[in-house]
Amino acid sequence: MASVQQPPGPAQVPPPPPPPEYTTVPLPPPPPPPGASAPPPHLSPSQARQFLILSLRYVISPKEYASLRKLLKFRAPTSISNAVPPRREFDAVIKEAARNSSADDLEDFDFVPSATRAAVRALVLTKVGLEAFDFVGRLLQRRKGVIVKREVYPRFHSPNSRTAVSIATMLFMHRMLSRFFTTLRSNLLLASAKTFRKRHPKTTRLLTSSLAPSFGASLAGIALAIHPEGERRLGIIVYILAKSLEYAFNLADAKGLVGKRPWWFGSWLFFPLAQAQLLHSFVFDRDCFPDAYGKFIMTYSGDYVTPKPEAYAAKVKWPTTNEVIDGIANIARLRYPPFVSPVLNPTATLPKSLKRIAPITSLAHPITSSLHCALCHPYNPSCAHTYVSALVHQLPRVGKFFAALYIISAIPKWRAFVANPPKALFKLVASILQSSVFITGAITTAWGSLCLAQNVLPRTFLPGGRFYIAGMLGGMWALVQSFGGGARASAMYSMRTAMVNLWKVGVKHGWWRSYKNGDVVIFVLCLGLCNAVWEMGGEKGVNEGWVRKALEIMKGGKRTEEVEKVEGEKKKAQ
């Protein structure tokens, strides 16, 4: 049987040959821009950019980086602007590093870099600010004809550098310690720490207290030991001591722990106490008295410090202001000897310690019987008339000073004048009048009370103590300013000045002695008290906005809703 032959199918097309394999050769990395440092040899270019980005976040924040890159893009050369990573890459690298870390969120991952950024800014701003302040001071001295030679210190050992390092270190340590004690307290309150709480009950009560983070973070105040000892450091200690006690009193008053007080009881009472100490120190321990405060007092004490007559020749010696004050002190040390006018008795002479004031006392009115009055107001034998004349003469001068001061301080509040001109103008004029009457009365009454004591007290009774009484009587004029609500600032300033002055006087006379870094311990305790008052009472205790901001910056957290609400209401009110 013949087989059937199948028709041939379509011809099979052979497959095309495979394409040749090409070897990919990586291109060499572009050369770094001029002036830029090459990445470490063990890092690839992408790793180097990541390392750069993660390092930059310790110096600048993402928002600041965006602004800096925008500036470089338009101002820097193309080679540099193209090499700077864009903002998207900056954020992506940080988020990727946060995901790979053990941090719970991005804010937690950025805590240490944020604390470092704050410390670096504090270091730079403090250093620049102090150097600028010293530079302006030298310029003012040169305008007066005084050439101040700038002292040369080893690198990083100057007082300004040490101050800047102290503040930066304190800020960084405060943030880290606050975070540490807050986390430790939270962990000790967990159920898993029940065994530890049973074994160490006292330690547990200490570390789980609500105030443990506040006082634990205050240990950062130890960094104040880096600050050089001197006027600035002592001023910082006294300032925070006074502020911490003030805030603690505010909180106690807000919680009703102080009770009802009479209408006259207030912070203005600190002013008479402060002036009592300051007047006594100004006369007997002027080397411990602040120069600026003394110059201000003597500027408006012209009726009790006799100037040299214009008719006198230049070669005629006349007591200086300091010699007049020394004369007042020596008269008190001699227990106020009686005065005999050389007009009535040409043979009358002064004690040896009072020879320098003889040109003034020789001009005294013959009926003047007090040597103190003969020195302070030689031309007028009446103490009462001199007192009234001093009030009348000095009030316009003091008013001009406060008018200029209040007008300058009112410039930032110009919106209040635009909104309600009569009310704002009345408030400004009232403040000027109150402050002028207050200061004029305080200075004049202090000097007038010394004259009053010559007529009321025996010569040998309280020769030095009467200066405390005179200063206190002059300080009672602070009651005038208390009606306007502005007495607290001046009273607290005078109180801080008196505290510094009292400490110096005590060291001078051996009443007490200072211990090495003992002031640092006081600073740590006061810082802890400020933190505790802020945590417990908020604005009820810390009643100053800039202090609340400073405490929040040191703590490292975002500002609370309470603070933002209070600050917003105050801005609207202004």
Coordinates of C-alpha atoms in Angstrom, one line a residue, residues 32-569:
P32 CA 35.2 68.0 44.3
P33 CA 34.5 71.7 43.9
P34 CA 37.4 74.1 44.8
G35 CA 37.8 74.5 48.5
A36 CA 35.6 71.5 49.4
S37 CA 37.0 68.6 51.4
A38 CA 37.1 65.2 49.8
P39 CA 35.0 62.4 51.5
P40 CA 36.9 59.8 53.5
P41 CA 38.5 57.1 51.4
H42 CA 36.3 54.4 52.9
L43 CA 33.0 56.1 51.9
S44 CA 31.4 56.0 48.6
P45 CA 30.1 59.3 47.1
S46 CA 26.5 58.5 48.2
Q47 CA 27.6 57.6 51.7
A48 CA 29.7 60.8 51.8
R49 CA 26.6 62.9 51.0
Q50 CA 24.6 61.1 53.7
F51 CA 27.4 61.6 56.2
L52 CA 27.5 65.3 55.3
I53 CA 23.7 65.7 55.7
L54 CA 23.6 63.9 59.0
S55 CA 26.5 66.0 60.3
L56 CA 24.9 69.3 59.1
R57 CA 21.8 68.7 61.2
Y58 CA 23.9 69.3 64.4
V59 CA 24.5 72.8 63.2
I60 CA 21.4 73.9 61.3
S61 CA 17.8 72.8 61.2
P62 CA 16.0 71.7 58.0
K63 CA 14.3 75.0 57.5
E64 CA 17.6 76.9 57.9
Y65 CA 19.2 74.5 55.5
A66 CA 16.6 75.2 52.9
S67 CA 17.2 79.0 53.3
L68 CA 21.0 78.5 53.1
R69 CA 20.7 76.3 50.0
K70 CA 18.5 78.9 48.3
L71 CA 21.1 81.6 49.1
L72 CA 23.9 79.4 47.7
K73 CA 21.9 78.6 44.6
F74 CA 21.7 82.3 43.6
R75 CA 24.9 83.7 45.0
A76 CA 27.5 80.9 45.0
P77 CA 29.3 79.6 41.9
T78 CA 27.7 76.8 39.9
S79 CA 30.2 74.2 41.0
I80 CA 29.3 74.8 44.6
S81 CA 25.5 75.2 44.3
N82 CA 25.2 72.0 42.3
A83 CA 27.2 70.1 44.8
V84 CA 24.9 71.1 47.7
P85 CA 22.2 68.4 48.3
P86 CA 18.7 69.6 47.7
R87 CA 16.1 69.9 50.4
R88 CA 14.3 66.8 49.3
E89 CA 17.4 64.7 49.6
F90 CA 18.2 66.3 53.0
D91 CA 14.8 65.4 54.4
A92 CA 14.9 61.9 52.8
V93 CA 18.3 61.0 54.4
I94 CA 17.2 62.2 57.8
K95 CA 13.9 60.2 57.7
E96 CA 15.7 57.1 56.5
A97 CA 18.2 57.4 59.3
A98 CA 15.3 57.9 61.8
R99 CA 13.6 54.7 60.5
N100 CA 16.8 52.7 60.9
S101 CA 17.4 54.0 64.4
S102 CA 15.7 53.0 67.7
A103 CA 13.9 56.4 68.0
D104 CA 10.1 56.4 68.2
D105 CA 9.6 59.3 65.9
L106 CA 11.5 62.0 64.0
E107 CA 11.3 64.5 66.9
D108 CA 12.9 61.9 69.2
F109 CA 15.6 61.2 66.7
D110 CA 16.4 64.9 66.3
F111 CA 16.6 65.6 70.1
V112 CA 20.4 65.4 70.5
P113 CA 21.1 67.4 67.3
S114 CA 18.5 70.0 68.4
A115 CA 20.2 70.4 71.7
T116 CA 23.6 70.7 70.0
R117 CA 22.2 73.4 67.6
A118 CA 20.9 75.4 70.6
A119 CA 24.2 75.1 72.4
V120 CA 26.2 76.2 69.3
R121 CA 23.9 79.2 68.8
A122 CA 24.1 80.2 72.5
L123 CA 27.9 80.0 72.2
V124 CA 28.1 82.2 69.1
L125 CA 25.5 84.7 70.2
T126 CA 26.9 85.1 73.7
K127 CA 30.4 85.6 72.4
V128 CA 29.5 88.1 69.7
G129 CA 27.2 90.0 72.1
L130 CA 29.8 90.3 74.8
E131 CA 32.5 91.4 72.4
A132 CA 30.2 94.0 70.8
F133 CA 29.3 95.3 74.3
D134 CA 33.0 95.7 75.2
F135 CA 33.7 97.3 71.9
V136 CA 31.0 99.9 72.4
G137 CA 32.3 100.5 75.9
R138 CA 35.8 101.2 74.6
L139 CA 34.5 103.6 72.0
L140 CA 32.6 105.6 74.7
Q141 CA 35.7 105.7 76.8
R142 CA 37.7 107.0 73.9
R143 CA 35.2 109.8 73.3
K144 CA 35.7 110.8 76.9
G145 CA 39.5 110.9 76.3
V146 CA 40.2 107.7 78.3
I147 CA 42.3 105.1 76.4
V148 CA 41.4 101.6 77.6
K149 CA 44.1 99.0 76.8
R150 CA 42.6 95.7 75.7
E151 CA 43.9 92.8 77.7
V152 CA 45.4 89.9 75.8
Y153 CA 44.4 86.4 77.0
P154 CA 45.4 82.9 75.8
R155 CA 43.1 81.4 73.2
F156 CA 39.7 80.4 74.6
H157 CA 40.7 81.7 78.0
S158 CA 39.2 85.2 77.8
P159 CA 36.3 86.1 80.2
N160 CA 33.9 86.4 77.3
S161 CA 34.9 83.0 75.8
R162 CA 34.5 81.3 79.2
T163 CA 31.1 82.9 79.7
A164 CA 30.0 81.8 76.3
V165 CA 31.2 78.2 76.9
S166 CA 29.6 78.2 80.3
I167 CA 26.2 79.2 78.9
A168 CA 26.4 76.8 76.0
T169 CA 27.4 73.9 78.2
M170 CA 24.6 74.7 80.6
L171 CA 22.0 74.7 77.9
F172 CA 23.1 71.4 76.4
M173 CA 23.4 69.7 79.8
H174 CA 20.0 71.0 80.9
R175 CA 18.2 69.6 77.9
M176 CA 19.9 66.2 78.2
L177 CA 19.3 65.9 82.0
S178 CA 15.7 67.0 81.6
R179 CA 15.2 64.3 79.0
F180 CA 17.0 61.7 81.1
F181 CA 15.1 62.2 84.4
T182 CA 11.8 62.5 82.6
T183 CA 12.4 59.1 80.8
L184 CA 13.7 57.6 84.0
R185 CA 10.6 58.6 85.9
S186 CA 8.3 57.2 83.3
N187 CA 10.2 53.9 83.2
L188 CA 10.1 53.6 87.0
L189 CA 6.3 54.0 87.0
L190 CA 5.9 51.1 84.6
A191 CA 4.5 47.8 85.9
S192 CA 7.8 46.1 84.9
A193 CA 9.7 48.2 87.5
K194 CA 7.5 46.9 90.4
T195 CA 10.4 44.9 91.8
F196 CA 12.8 47.8 91.8
R197 CA 10.1 50.0 93.6
K198 CA 9.7 47.4 96.3
R199 CA 13.5 47.0 96.9
H200 CA 14.3 50.7 96.9
P201 CA 11.3 52.7 98.2
K202 CA 13.2 55.8 99.1
T203 CA 15.0 56.0 95.8
T204 CA 11.7 55.4 94.0
R205 CA 10.0 58.2 95.9
L206 CA 12.8 60.5 95.0
L207 CA 13.0 59.7 91.3
T208 CA 9.3 59.3 90.7
S209 CA 8.4 62.7 92.2
S210 CA 6.8 65.1 89.8
L211 CA 9.6 67.6 90.6
A212 CA 12.5 65.1 90.0
P213 CA 13.0 66.2 86.3
S214 CA 13.0 69.9 87.4
F215 CA 15.7 69.6 90.1
G216 CA 17.6 66.9 88.2
A217 CA 17.9 69.2 85.1
S218 CA 19.1 72.0 87.4
L219 CA 22.3 70.0 87.9
A220 CA 23.3 71.6 84.6
G221 CA 24.0 74.8 86.6
I222 CA 27.3 73.2 87.6
A223 CA 28.5 74.5 84.2
L224 CA 28.5 78.0 85.8
A225 CA 31.8 77.0 87.4
I226 CA 33.4 77.6 83.9
H227 CA 32.3 81.2 84.2
P228 CA 35.1 83.4 85.5
E229 CA 34.6 84.7 89.0
G230 CA 33.8 88.4 89.4
E231 CA 31.1 91.0 89.1
R232 CA 29.2 89.3 86.2
R233 CA 29.0 85.9 87.9
L234 CA 28.0 87.4 91.2
G235 CA 25.3 89.4 89.4
I236 CA 23.9 86.3 87.8
I237 CA 23.8 84.4 91.1
V238 CA 21.9 87.3 92.9
Y239 CA 19.6 87.8 89.9
I240 CA 18.4 84.2 89.8
L241 CA 18.2 84.0 93.6
A242 CA 15.9 87.0 93.7
K243 CA 13.8 85.8 90.7
S244 CA 13.4 82.3 92.1
L245 CA 12.1 83.6 95.4
E246 CA 9.8 86.0 93.6
Y247 CA 8.3 83.3 91.5
A248 CA 7.9 81.0 94.5
F249 CA 6.0 83.8 96.3
N250 CA 3.8 84.4 93.2
L251 CA 2.8 80.7 93.1
A252 CA 2.1 80.6 96.8
D253 CA 0.0 83.7 96.5
A254 CA -1.9 82.3 93.6
K255 CA -2.7 79.2 95.5
G256 CA -3.9 81.2 98.5
L257 CA -1.1 80.2 100.9
V258 CA -0.1 83.7 101.7
G259 CA -3.5 84.9 102.9
K260 CA -5.0 88.4 102.8
R261 CA -2.7 91.3 103.0
P262 CA -3.3 95.0 103.8
W263 CA -3.5 97.4 100.9
W264 CA -0.1 98.9 101.6
F265 CA 1.7 95.6 101.8
G266 CA 3.5 94.9 98.5
S267 CA 6.8 94.5 96.8
W268 CA 7.5 98.3 97.1
L269 CA 8.6 97.6 100.7
F270 CA 11.8 96.1 99.4
F271 CA 12.9 99.5 98.2
P272 CA 13.2 101.2 101.6
L273 CA 15.2 98.2 102.9
A274 CA 17.5 98.3 99.9
Q275 CA 18.0 102.0 100.2
A276 CA 18.9 101.7 103.9
Q277 CA 21.8 99.4 103.0
L278 CA 22.8 101.3 99.9
L279 CA 23.0 104.7 101.5
H280 CA 25.1 103.4 104.4
S281 CA 27.4 101.7 102.0
F282 CA 27.6 104.7 99.7
V283 CA 29.0 106.8 102.6
F284 CA 31.1 104.3 104.5
D285 CA 32.0 101.6 102.0
R286 CA 32.0 103.3 98.6
D287 CA 34.5 100.8 97.2
C288 CA 31.7 98.2 97.4
F289 CA 29.1 100.5 95.8
P290 CA 28.2 100.2 92.1
D291 CA 29.7 103.2 90.2
A292 CA 26.7 103.8 87.9
Y293 CA 24.3 103.8 90.8
G294 CA 26.5 106.3 92.7
K295 CA 26.8 108.6 89.7
F296 CA 23.1 108.7 89.2
I297 CA 22.5 109.6 92.9
M298 CA 25.1 112.4 92.9
T299 CA 23.7 113.8 89.6
Y300 CA 20.5 114.8 91.4
S301 CA 22.1 115.7 94.7
G302 CA 23.4 119.1 93.7
D303 CA 21.7 121.0 96.6
Y304 CA 23.6 118.9 99.1
V305 CA 27.0 118.9 97.4
T306 CA 28.3 122.5 97.1
P307 CA 30.1 123.2 93.8
K308 CA 33.1 125.4 93.5
P309 CA 32.2 129.1 93.2
E310 CA 32.8 130.5 89.7
A311 CA 34.7 133.4 91.2
Y312 CA 37.4 131.1 92.6
A313 CA 40.6 130.8 90.6
A314 CA 41.5 127.5 89.0
K315 CA 44.5 126.9 91.3
V316 CA 42.3 127.2 94.4
K317 CA 41.7 123.7 95.8
W318 CA 38.1 122.6 96.2
P319 CA 36.9 119.2 97.6
T320 CA 35.7 116.7 95.0
T321 CA 32.4 114.8 95.3
N322 CA 34.2 111.8 96.8
E323 CA 36.0 114.0 99.3
V324 CA 32.7 115.5 100.4
I325 CA 31.2 112.0 100.9
D326 CA 34.3 111.0 102.8
G327 CA 33.9 114.1 104.9
I328 CA 30.3 113.1 105.8
A329 CA 31.6 109.7 106.9
N330 CA 34.4 111.1 109.0
I331 CA 32.0 113.5 110.7
A332 CA 29.9 110.5 111.7
R333 CA 32.9 108.6 112.9
L334 CA 33.8 111.6 115.1
R335 CA 30.2 111.5 116.5
Y336 CA 29.2 114.8 115.0
P337 CA 31.4 117.4 116.7
P338 CA 29.9 120.9 117.1
F339 CA 30.6 123.5 114.5
V340 CA 32.1 126.9 115.3
S341 CA 32.1 129.3 112.4
P342 CA 35.5 130.8 111.5
V343 CA 33.6 134.0 111.0
L344 CA 32.8 134.2 114.7
N345 CA 36.0 132.5 115.9
P346 CA 38.9 132.8 113.5
T347 CA 41.0 130.4 115.6
A348 CA 38.5 127.6 115.3
T349 CA 40.0 124.6 113.4
L350 CA 38.7 121.3 112.1
P351 CA 40.0 117.9 113.1
K352 CA 42.8 116.5 111.0
S353 CA 40.6 114.1 109.1
L354 CA 38.3 116.9 108.0
K355 CA 40.9 119.3 106.6
R356 CA 39.9 118.6 103.0
I357 CA 36.4 120.0 103.5
A358 CA 37.6 123.2 105.1
P359 CA 37.1 125.3 102.0
I360 CA 33.3 124.5 102.2
T361 CA 32.8 124.7 105.9
S362 CA 34.6 128.1 106.0
L363 CA 31.8 129.5 103.9
A364 CA 29.0 128.3 106.2
H365 CA 26.5 130.7 107.7
P366 CA 27.6 131.8 111.2
I367 CA 24.4 130.6 112.9
T368 CA 24.9 127.0 111.6
S369 CA 25.6 124.8 114.6
S370 CA 26.0 121.4 112.9
L371 CA 29.2 120.5 111.1
H372 CA 27.2 118.1 108.9
C373 CA 24.9 120.9 107.8
A374 CA 27.8 123.3 107.4
L375 CA 29.2 120.8 104.8
C376 CA 26.0 119.9 103.0
H377 CA 24.3 123.3 102.7
P378 CA 26.7 126.0 103.9
Y379 CA 24.9 129.0 102.4
N380 CA 21.5 128.2 103.9
P381 CA 21.3 127.6 107.7
S382 CA 17.7 126.2 107.4
C383 CA 17.5 122.5 106.8
A384 CA 13.8 122.6 106.0
H385 CA 14.3 125.4 103.4
T386 CA 17.2 123.5 101.8
Y387 CA 15.0 120.3 101.6
V388 CA 12.1 122.1 99.9
S389 CA 14.5 123.9 97.6
A390 CA 16.1 120.6 96.6
L391 CA 12.7 119.1 95.8
V392 CA 11.8 122.1 93.6
H393 CA 15.2 122.3 91.8
Q394 CA 15.7 118.5 91.1
L395 CA 12.1 117.6 90.1
P396 CA 12.3 119.2 86.6
R397 CA 15.8 117.7 86.0
V398 CA 14.6 114.2 87.0
G399 CA 11.5 114.7 84.9
K400 CA 13.5 115.4 81.8
F401 CA 15.5 112.2 82.3
F402 CA 12.4 110.0 82.7
A403 CA 10.5 111.8 79.9
A404 CA 13.3 110.8 77.5
L405 CA 13.5 107.3 78.9
Y406 CA 9.7 106.6 78.7
I407 CA 9.3 108.1 75.3
I408 CA 12.1 105.9 73.9
S409 CA 10.6 102.8 75.6
A410 CA 7.1 103.7 74.2
I411 CA 8.3 103.6 70.5
P412 CA 7.7 99.8 70.1
K413 CA 4.2 100.3 71.5
W414 CA 3.2 102.8 68.9
R415 CA 0.1 100.8 68.0
A416 CA -1.4 101.7 71.3
F417 CA -1.0 105.4 70.5
V418 CA -2.6 105.0 67.1
A419 CA -5.6 103.0 68.6
N420 CA -6.3 105.3 71.5
P421 CA -4.1 108.4 71.6
P422 CA -5.6 110.2 74.7
K423 CA -5.5 107.0 76.8
A424 CA -1.9 106.2 75.8
L425 CA -0.7 109.8 76.3
F426 CA -2.3 110.0 79.7
K427 CA -0.6 106.7 80.7
L428 CA 2.7 108.0 79.5
V429 CA 2.5 111.3 81.3
A430 CA 1.3 109.6 84.5
S431 CA 4.3 107.2 84.4
I432 CA 6.7 110.1 83.9
L433 CA 5.3 112.1 86.8
Q434 CA 5.1 109.1 89.2
S435 CA 8.7 108.1 88.5
S436 CA 10.0 111.6 88.7
V437 CA 8.3 112.3 92.0
F438 CA 9.4 108.9 93.3
I439 CA 13.1 109.3 92.5
T440 CA 13.3 113.0 93.4
G441 CA 11.7 112.4 96.8
A442 CA 13.8 109.3 97.5
I443 CA 17.2 111.0 96.9
T444 CA 16.3 114.4 98.5
T445 CA 14.6 112.8 101.6
A446 CA 17.6 110.6 102.2
W447 CA 19.9 113.6 102.5
G448 CA 17.3 115.7 104.3
S449 CA 16.8 113.0 106.9
L450 CA 20.4 113.2 107.9
C451 CA 19.9 116.9 108.6
L452 CA 16.8 116.1 110.5
A453 CA 18.7 113.7 112.7
Q454 CA 21.1 116.5 113.7
N455 CA 18.2 118.4 115.2
V456 CA 16.3 115.4 116.7
L457 CA 18.9 112.9 117.9
P458 CA 21.8 113.4 120.3
R459 CA 25.2 113.8 118.7
T460 CA 26.5 110.4 120.0
F461 CA 23.3 108.4 119.4
L462 CA 23.5 106.1 116.3
P463 CA 26.2 108.0 114.5
G464 CA 26.3 105.4 111.7
G465 CA 22.9 103.8 112.2
R466 CA 21.1 107.0 111.3
F467 CA 22.2 106.5 107.7
Y468 CA 20.1 103.3 107.6
I469 CA 17.2 105.3 109.0
A470 CA 17.7 108.1 106.4
G471 CA 17.9 105.6 103.5
M472 CA 14.7 103.9 104.7
L473 CA 12.8 107.1 105.0
G474 CA 13.9 108.1 101.5
G475 CA 12.8 104.7 100.2
M476 CA 9.3 105.2 101.5
W477 CA 8.6 107.3 98.4
A478 CA 8.3 104.1 96.5
L479 CA 4.7 104.0 97.7
V480 CA 4.0 106.8 95.2
Q481 CA 5.0 104.5 92.3
S482 CA 3.2 101.5 93.8
F483 CA -0.2 103.1 92.9
G484 CA 0.7 102.9 89.2
G485 CA 1.8 99.2 89.4
G486 CA 5.4 100.0 88.4
A487 CA 7.1 99.7 91.8
R488 CA 8.0 96.0 91.6
A489 CA 10.6 96.4 88.9
S490 CA 12.5 99.3 90.6
A491 CA 12.1 97.6 94.0
M492 CA 13.5 94.3 92.9
Y493 CA 16.4 96.0 91.0
S494 CA 17.3 97.9 94.1
M495 CA 17.0 94.8 96.2
R496 CA 19.3 92.8 94.0
T497 CA 21.8 95.7 94.0
A498 CA 21.7 95.9 97.8
M499 CA 22.2 92.1 98.1
V500 CA 25.4 92.3 96.0
N501 CA 26.5 95.3 97.9
L502 CA 25.8 93.6 101.3
W503 CA 27.8 90.6 100.3
K504 CA 30.8 92.7 99.3
V505 CA 30.6 94.7 102.5
G506 CA 30.5 91.6 104.5
V507 CA 33.5 90.1 102.8
K508 CA 35.4 93.3 103.3
H509 CA 34.7 93.5 107.0
G510 CA 35.1 89.8 107.6
W511 CA 31.5 89.1 108.5
W512 CA 31.6 86.0 106.3
R513 CA 33.8 84.4 103.8
S514 CA 33.3 82.9 100.4
Y515 CA 33.8 79.3 99.6
K516 CA 35.1 77.9 96.3
N517 CA 32.2 77.5 93.9
G518 CA 29.7 78.0 96.8
D519 CA 27.8 80.4 94.6
V520 CA 27.4 77.6 92.0
V521 CA 25.6 75.5 94.5
I522 CA 23.2 78.4 95.2
F523 CA 22.7 78.8 91.4
V524 CA 21.8 75.1 91.0
L525 CA 19.2 75.3 93.8
C526 CA 17.7 78.5 92.4
L527 CA 17.5 77.1 88.9
G528 CA 15.8 74.0 90.2
L529 CA 13.3 76.2 92.1
C530 CA 12.5 78.1 88.9
N531 CA 12.0 74.9 87.0
A532 CA 9.7 73.5 89.7
V533 CA 7.6 76.7 89.9
W534 CA 7.2 76.7 86.1
E535 CA 6.1 73.1 86.1
M536 CA 3.7 73.5 89.0
G537 CA 2.1 76.8 88.3
G538 CA 3.0 77.9 84.8
E539 CA 2.2 81.6 84.3
K540 CA 0.8 81.9 87.9
G541 CA 4.3 81.6 89.2
V542 CA 6.6 82.8 86.4
N543 CA 4.9 86.0 85.4
E544 CA 7.4 87.2 82.8
G545 CA 7.1 86.1 79.3
W546 CA 10.8 86.1 78.4
V547 CA 11.6 84.0 81.4
R548 CA 9.0 81.5 80.4
K549 CA 10.5 81.3 76.9
A550 CA 14.0 80.9 78.3
L551 CA 12.8 78.0 80.6
E552 CA 11.2 76.3 77.6
I553 CA 14.3 76.7 75.5
M554 CA 16.4 75.2 78.3
K555 CA 14.0 72.3 78.7
G556 CA 14.1 71.6 75.0
G557 CA 10.4 71.0 74.4
K558 CA 7.9 72.9 72.3
R559 CA 6.1 75.8 74.0
T560 CA 3.0 74.7 75.8
E561 CA -0.4 75.7 74.6
E562 CA -0.9 77.7 77.8
V563 CA 2.2 79.9 77.1
E564 CA 1.2 80.5 73.5
K565 CA -2.3 81.5 74.6
V566 CA -1.1 83.9 77.2
E567 CA 1.4 85.5 74.9
G568 CA -1.2 85.9 72.2
E569 CA -3.6 87.6 74.6

